[in-house]
Amino acid sequence: AIIKEGDDDFNEMRFYLIEKGRAEAVKTKDGEDIVVGSMKEGQFFGEKALVEKVPRAATVTAKTDMKTASLDVAAFERLMGPCTDILQRTIATYIAAGTGLKAARNLSADPVRDPENLE
């Protein structure tokens, strides 16, 4: 597993960007594993725990060979701090979906960061 549901060692947490490969997010409920998300190149995970300073909400495992870039807590807060509002909206969609997570999160889904949507 890349991250494990319930992990609360905030000093060791990281934010991940998928450069290559696919991953799956699973939550355990009543002893049953439930797939709550699938991710691929260009998508990210691990932000919820860092933004909200809470234990990991799901276990994320690689489903193929993966290459990721990651930020430790200090780098995440320094670089992503100005994007906290965007990340909070992303997290709110997880809650609205009723899973605690949402299936694909794509860095280019935000029109501000999508070069094809720049005017």
PDB file of C-alpha atoms in Angstrom:
ATOM      1  CA  ALA A   1       0.000   0.000   0.000  1.00  0.00           C
ATOM      2  CA  ILE A   2       1.137   3.513  -0.755  1.00  0.00           C
ATOM      3  CA  ILE A   3      -1.001   4.936   2.052  1.00  0.00           C
ATOM      4  CA  LYS A   4      -3.082   3.082   4.632  1.00  0.00           C
ATOM      5  CA  GLU A   5      -6.539   3.960   5.938  1.00  0.00           C
ATOM      6  CA  GLY A   6      -6.346   5.255   9.496  1.00  0.00           C
ATOM      7  CA  ASP A   7      -2.651   6.211   9.361  1.00  0.00           C
ATOM      8  CA  ASP A   8      -2.282   9.229  11.618  1.00  0.00           C
ATOM      9  CA  ASP A   9       1.482   9.842  11.601  1.00  0.00           C
ATOM     10  CA  PHE A  10       1.158  13.350  10.198  1.00  0.00           C
ATOM     11  CA  ASN A  11       4.939  13.879  10.109  1.00  0.00           C
ATOM     12  CA  GLU A  12       5.361  10.963   7.689  1.00  0.00           C
ATOM     13  CA  MET A  13       2.418  11.780   5.392  1.00  0.00           C
ATOM     14  CA  ARG A  14       2.917  12.740   1.759  1.00  0.00           C
ATOM     15  CA  PHE A  15       0.808  14.089  -1.112  1.00  0.00           C
ATOM     16  CA  TYR A  16       1.128  12.027  -4.316  1.00  0.00           C
ATOM     17  CA  LEU A  17       0.921  12.899  -8.020  1.00  0.00           C
ATOM     18  CA  ILE A  18       0.659   9.951 -10.383  1.00  0.00           C
ATOM     19  CA  GLU A  19       3.167  10.265 -13.227  1.00  0.00           C
ATOM     20  CA  LYS A  20       2.646   6.739 -14.556  1.00  0.00           C
ATOM     21  CA  GLY A  21       0.333   3.864 -13.717  1.00  0.00           C
ATOM     22  CA  ARG A  22      -2.949   3.306 -11.924  1.00  0.00           C
ATOM     23  CA  ALA A  23      -3.987   3.127  -8.286  1.00  0.00           C
ATOM     24  CA  GLU A  24      -7.104   2.160  -6.366  1.00  0.00           C
ATOM     25  CA  ALA A  25      -8.517   3.617  -3.141  1.00  0.00           C
ATOM     26  CA  VAL A  26     -10.303   1.253  -0.753  1.00  0.00           C
ATOM     27  CA  LYS A  27     -12.160   1.951   2.497  1.00  0.00           C
ATOM     28  CA  THR A  28     -12.996  -0.734   5.023  1.00  0.00           C
ATOM     29  CA  LYS A  29     -16.545  -0.604   6.363  1.00  0.00           C
ATOM     30  CA  ASP A  30     -17.982  -3.260   8.675  1.00  0.00           C
ATOM     31  CA  GLY A  31     -15.025  -5.500   7.820  1.00  0.00           C
ATOM     32  CA  GLU A  32     -15.648  -5.251   4.072  1.00  0.00           C
ATOM     33  CA  ASP A  33     -13.295  -3.549   1.606  1.00  0.00           C
ATOM     34  CA  ILE A  34     -15.100  -1.102  -0.671  1.00  0.00           C
ATOM     35  CA  VAL A  35     -13.406   0.419  -3.722  1.00  0.00           C
ATOM     36  CA  VAL A  36     -14.081   4.152  -3.535  1.00  0.00           C
ATOM     37  CA  GLY A  37     -11.798   5.453  -6.241  1.00  0.00           C
ATOM     38  CA  SER A  38      -9.518   4.681  -9.149  1.00  0.00           C
ATOM     39  CA  MET A  39      -6.737   6.988 -10.252  1.00  0.00           C
ATOM     40  CA  LYS A  40      -4.414   7.239 -13.243  1.00  0.00           C
ATOM     41  CA  GLU A  41      -1.684   9.431 -14.729  1.00  0.00           C
ATOM     42  CA  GLY A  42      -2.148  13.133 -14.016  1.00  0.00           C
ATOM     43  CA  GLN A  43      -4.296  12.527 -10.955  1.00  0.00           C
ATOM     44  CA  PHE A  44      -3.443  12.854  -7.295  1.00  0.00           C
ATOM     45  CA  PHE A  45      -4.248  11.535  -3.837  1.00  0.00           C
ATOM     46  CA  GLY A  46      -3.346  12.048  -0.207  1.00  0.00           C
ATOM     47  CA  GLU A  47      -4.500  15.649   0.046  1.00  0.00           C
ATOM     48  CA  LYS A  48      -7.461  15.134   2.392  1.00  0.00           C
ATOM     49  CA  ALA A  49      -5.375  14.125   5.403  1.00  0.00           C
ATOM     50  CA  LEU A  50      -2.902  16.949   4.819  1.00  0.00           C
ATOM     51  CA  VAL A  51      -5.494  19.686   4.323  1.00  0.00           C
ATOM     52  CA  GLU A  52      -7.776  18.595   7.167  1.00  0.00           C
ATOM     53  CA  LYS A  53      -5.012  17.207   9.421  1.00  0.00           C
ATOM     54  CA  VAL A  54      -6.931  13.968   9.956  1.00  0.00           C
ATOM     55  CA  PRO A  55      -5.995  10.269   9.615  1.00  0.00           C
ATOM     56  CA  ARG A  56      -5.911   8.775   6.135  1.00  0.00           C
ATOM     57  CA  ALA A  57      -9.420   8.149   4.819  1.00  0.00           C
ATOM     58  CA  ALA A  58      -8.574   5.151   2.613  1.00  0.00           C
ATOM     59  CA  THR A  59      -5.880   2.704   1.626  1.00  0.00           C
ATOM     60  CA  VAL A  60      -4.352   3.416  -1.773  1.00  0.00           C
ATOM     61  CA  THR A  61      -2.539   0.646  -3.620  1.00  0.00           C
ATOM     62  CA  ALA A  62      -0.858   0.476  -7.008  1.00  0.00           C
ATOM     63  CA  LYS A  63      -2.794  -1.583  -9.548  1.00  0.00           C
ATOM     64  CA  THR A  64       0.008  -1.397 -12.158  1.00  0.00           C
ATOM     65  CA  ASP A  65       3.653  -0.383 -12.096  1.00  0.00           C
ATOM     66  CA  MET A  66       3.589   3.195 -10.855  1.00  0.00           C
ATOM     67  CA  LYS A  67       5.779   6.240 -10.821  1.00  0.00           C
ATOM     68  CA  THR A  68       4.734   9.041  -8.487  1.00  0.00           C
ATOM     69  CA  ALA A  69       6.009  12.424  -7.440  1.00  0.00           C
ATOM     70  CA  SER A  70       5.318  13.318  -3.846  1.00  0.00           C
ATOM     71  CA  LEU A  71       5.498  16.216  -1.426  1.00  0.00           C
ATOM     72  CA  ASP A  72       6.159  15.910   2.280  1.00  0.00           C
ATOM     73  CA  VAL A  73       4.000  17.920   4.683  1.00  0.00           C
ATOM     74  CA  ALA A  74       6.239  21.015   4.716  1.00  0.00           C
ATOM     75  CA  ALA A  75       6.531  21.141   0.912  1.00  0.00           C
ATOM     76  CA  PHE A  76       2.804  20.477   0.495  1.00  0.00           C
ATOM     77  CA  GLU A  77       1.881  23.335   2.838  1.00  0.00           C
ATOM     78  CA  ARG A  78       4.398  25.694   1.228  1.00  0.00           C
ATOM     79  CA  LEU A  79       3.463  24.915  -2.379  1.00  0.00           C
ATOM     80  CA  MET A  80      -0.215  24.024  -2.091  1.00  0.00           C
ATOM     81  CA  GLY A  81      -1.175  26.477   0.648  1.00  0.00           C
ATOM     82  CA  PRO A  82      -2.488  29.026  -1.866  1.00  0.00           C
ATOM     83  CA  CYS A  83      -4.616  26.240  -3.411  1.00  0.00           C
ATOM     84  CA  THR A  84      -6.284  25.245  -0.140  1.00  0.00           C
ATOM     85  CA  ASP A  85      -9.674  26.575  -1.296  1.00  0.00           C
ATOM     86  CA  ILE A  86      -9.525  24.434  -4.448  1.00  0.00           C
ATOM     87  CA  LEU A  87      -8.494  21.383  -2.423  1.00  0.00           C
ATOM     88  CA  GLN A  88     -11.321  21.998   0.085  1.00  0.00           C
ATOM     89  CA  ARG A  89     -13.816  22.034  -2.810  1.00  0.00           C
ATOM     90  CA  THR A  90     -12.343  18.753  -4.071  1.00  0.00           C
ATOM     91  CA  ILE A  91     -12.685  17.225  -0.607  1.00  0.00           C
ATOM     92  CA  ALA A  92     -16.289  18.471  -0.413  1.00  0.00           C
ATOM     93  CA  THR A  93     -17.058  16.481  -3.584  1.00  0.00           C
ATOM     94  CA  TYR A  94     -15.825  13.322  -1.831  1.00  0.00           C
ATOM     95  CA  ILE A  95     -18.284  13.939   0.992  1.00  0.00           C
ATOM     96  CA  ALA A  96     -21.111  14.760  -1.429  1.00  0.00           C
ATOM     97  CA  ALA A  97     -20.444  11.479  -3.226  1.00  0.00           C
ATOM     98  CA  GLY A  98     -21.129   9.730   0.071  1.00  0.00           C
ATOM     99  CA  THR A  99     -17.910   7.736  -0.017  1.00  0.00           C
ATOM    100  CA  GLY A 100     -15.498  10.007   1.784  1.00  0.00           C
ATOM    101  CA  LEU A 101     -13.550   9.952  -1.475  1.00  0.00           C
ATOM    102  CA  LYS A 102     -14.315  10.632  -5.092  1.00  0.00           C
ATOM    103  CA  ALA A 103     -13.165   8.457  -7.977  1.00  0.00           C
ATOM    104  CA  ALA A 104     -10.854  10.370 -10.359  1.00  0.00           C
ATOM    105  CA  ARG A 105      -9.172  13.612  -9.418  1.00  0.00           C
ATOM    106  CA  ASN A 106      -7.387  15.270 -12.282  1.00  0.00           C
ATOM    107  CA  LEU A 107      -5.015  18.186 -12.010  1.00  0.00           C
ATOM    108  CA  SER A 108      -6.246  19.540 -15.330  1.00  0.00           C
ATOM    109  CA  ALA A 109      -9.906  19.400 -14.246  1.00  0.00           C
ATOM    110  CA  ASP A 110      -9.584  22.911 -12.824  1.00  0.00           C
ATOM    111  CA  PRO A 111      -9.918  25.401 -15.708  1.00  0.00           C
ATOM    112  CA  VAL A 112      -7.308  27.660 -14.110  1.00  0.00           C
ATOM    113  CA  ARG A 113      -4.682  24.927 -14.506  1.00  0.00           C
ATOM    114  CA  ASP A 114      -5.878  23.430 -17.775  1.00  0.00           C
ATOM    115  CA  PRO A 115      -3.830  25.011 -20.600  1.00  0.00           C
ATOM    116  CA  GLU A 116      -6.561  24.154 -23.121  1.00  0.00           C
ATOM    117  CA  ASN A 117      -9.033  26.346 -21.208  1.00  0.00           C
ATOM    118  CA  LEU A 118      -6.805  29.435 -20.911  1.00  0.00           C
ATOM    119  CA  GLU A 119      -8.139  32.454 -22.753  1.00  0.00           C
TER     120      GLU A 119
END
